[in-house]
XYZ file of C-alpha atoms in Angstrom:
179
model
C 35.323 59.533 -47.998
C 32.605 59.359 -45.384
C 33.784 59.547 -41.704
C 33.109 56.352 -39.361
C 29.735 57.921 -38.083
C 28.780 58.582 -41.722
C 29.684 54.993 -42.647
C 27.411 53.928 -39.717
C 24.527 56.001 -40.991
C 24.929 54.572 -44.357
C 24.726 50.975 -43.263
C 21.670 51.608 -41.171
C 20.010 53.577 -43.986
C 20.578 51.190 -46.621
C 19.390 48.378 -44.415
C 16.331 50.361 -43.486
C 15.789 51.091 -47.322
C 16.160 47.271 -48.123
C 13.462 46.625 -45.335
C 11.171 49.243 -46.897
C 11.699 47.716 -50.482
C 10.710 44.314 -49.250
C 7.671 45.751 -47.565
C 6.661 47.512 -50.726
C 7.028 44.359 -52.942
C 5.197 42.312 -50.213
C 2.216 44.662 -50.293
C 2.045 45.260 -53.866
C 1.948 41.393 -54.201
C -0.907 41.281 -51.577
C -2.674 43.894 -53.503
C -2.468 42.089 -56.970
C -3.272 38.639 -55.348
C -5.779 39.991 -52.999
C -8.265 37.117 -53.538
C -5.499 34.716 -52.114
C -4.449 37.141 -49.403
C -8.007 37.941 -47.921
C -9.501 35.829 -45.445
C -13.069 34.903 -46.947
C -14.588 34.624 -43.431
C -13.344 38.063 -42.382
C -16.187 40.008 -44.119
C -13.926 43.020 -44.835
C -14.976 44.638 -48.251
C -12.428 44.346 -50.956
C -12.147 48.108 -51.280
C -11.192 48.456 -47.622
C -8.445 45.837 -47.826
C -6.948 47.431 -51.114
C -7.040 50.997 -49.599
C -5.207 49.678 -46.662
C -2.710 47.884 -48.626
C -2.360 50.925 -50.950
C -1.610 53.099 -47.771
C 1.194 50.634 -46.757
C 2.713 50.599 -50.100
C 2.644 54.475 -50.185
C 4.148 54.630 -46.747
C 6.921 52.294 -47.890
C 7.744 54.471 -50.692
C 7.825 57.741 -48.542
C 9.919 55.886 -45.912
C 12.372 54.822 -48.455
C 12.691 58.231 -50.030
C 13.038 59.922 -46.609
C 15.755 57.475 -45.475
C 17.780 57.950 -48.823
C 17.246 61.756 -48.356
C 19.476 61.397 -45.099
C 22.479 59.893 -47.050
C 22.332 61.708 -50.444
C 23.311 65.137 -51.700
C 19.804 65.720 -52.883
C 18.371 64.936 -49.525
C 20.430 67.783 -47.945
C 18.372 70.329 -50.103
C 15.187 69.188 -48.635
C 13.777 70.878 -45.322
C 14.955 68.777 -42.381
C 11.328 68.587 -41.072
C 10.149 67.124 -44.386
C 12.551 64.229 -43.996
C 12.515 63.812 -40.135
C 8.780 63.967 -39.641
C 7.793 60.954 -41.793
C 10.814 59.051 -40.243
C 9.806 59.563 -36.790
C 6.164 58.674 -37.544
C 7.430 55.463 -39.242
C 9.597 54.684 -36.075
C 6.619 55.158 -33.828
C 4.401 52.990 -35.980
C 6.823 50.191 -36.375
C 7.688 50.227 -32.810
C 4.195 50.233 -31.448
C 3.385 47.369 -34.009
C 6.371 45.335 -33.686
C 7.446 45.356 -30.096
C 4.025 44.350 -28.480
C 3.339 41.746 -31.233
C 6.619 40.097 -30.904
C 6.513 40.140 -27.014
C 3.022 38.533 -27.225
C 4.404 35.873 -29.626
C 7.295 35.023 -27.488
C 5.490 34.825 -24.149
C 2.865 32.824 -25.766
C 5.416 30.388 -27.380
C 7.333 30.101 -24.053
C 4.176 29.179 -22.165
C 4.156 32.423 -20.052
C 0.984 33.724 -21.360
C -0.813 30.648 -22.968
C -4.029 32.625 -23.648
C -2.313 35.644 -25.186
C -0.532 38.647 -23.559
C -3.862 40.015 -22.415
C -5.385 36.602 -21.598
C -8.300 37.266 -24.056
C -8.104 34.135 -25.925
C -10.920 31.580 -24.699
C -8.498 28.482 -25.235
C -4.765 28.362 -24.944
C -3.220 29.382 -28.261
C -1.936 26.515 -30.578
C 1.791 27.554 -30.706
C 2.340 24.656 -33.203
C -0.148 26.033 -35.742
C 0.960 27.611 -39.140
C -1.246 30.722 -38.170
C 0.755 31.328 -34.878
C 4.163 31.029 -36.661
C 3.081 33.209 -39.592
C 2.004 35.785 -37.058
C 5.220 35.320 -35.352
C 7.197 35.866 -38.644
C 4.992 39.044 -39.389
C 5.674 40.404 -35.968
C 9.386 39.850 -36.054
C 9.459 41.564 -39.358
C 7.813 44.701 -37.932
C 10.112 44.433 -35.037
C 13.081 44.315 -37.495
C 11.747 47.285 -39.215
C 11.751 49.371 -35.976
C 15.287 48.119 -35.118
C 16.550 49.329 -38.570
C 14.736 52.533 -39.019
C 15.067 54.004 -35.305
C 19.033 54.074 -35.576
C 18.890 55.353 -39.114
C 16.579 58.079 -38.094
C 18.603 59.023 -34.841
C 22.078 58.844 -36.720
C 20.522 61.002 -39.513
C 19.646 63.740 -37.124
C 23.138 63.738 -35.536
C 24.618 63.604 -39.034
C 22.751 66.786 -40.106
C 23.574 68.478 -36.801
C 27.259 67.678 -37.278
C 27.324 68.805 -40.938
C 25.449 72.149 -39.812
C 28.065 72.777 -37.051
C 31.008 71.990 -39.492
C 29.676 74.474 -42.113
C 29.354 77.326 -39.593
C 32.732 76.558 -38.126
C 34.440 76.423 -41.669
C 35.798 79.723 -42.726
C 34.194 81.276 -45.733
C 35.980 80.339 -48.903
C 38.150 83.196 -50.444
C 36.200 85.678 -52.602
C 36.942 85.425 -56.382
C 38.689 88.543 -57.653
C 38.795 89.447 -61.369
C 42.284 90.115 -62.566
């Protein structure tokens, strides 16, 4: 039976995996329905869009596997750097993408920065438009990813350290003797 810290890690890890599964499904759908997803006025070549989307799908899969590796027995056999490095990179990417985007959306919606956080919009942003709220939901989703992945990553490190300490403090099992 997992200890209380172990249960906490399990909750954060499974929530992060659920977030990553939704990200995976979302981007697979975007890749399959790329004609509906791409902005025709953007001018981005299809191969660039599909390559970017495939990268996000791959990152979602790697992230889910790494998070699951922190809470499963097979994950303990993997070198810790192989699990933790992608998790910390994911934490950095989600935090750098989610926090500033959501802060900009919130400050724009409240009227603090009607021309965007950096003031680069020529006209005040229309906070009643579908595009504004769609961006708010997307930025909120990235922020949620950071909120879920950061604690799962931090707790997994602590869990691994505690497990390692416990193993070194436990006496060696008695040697088996033949009768």
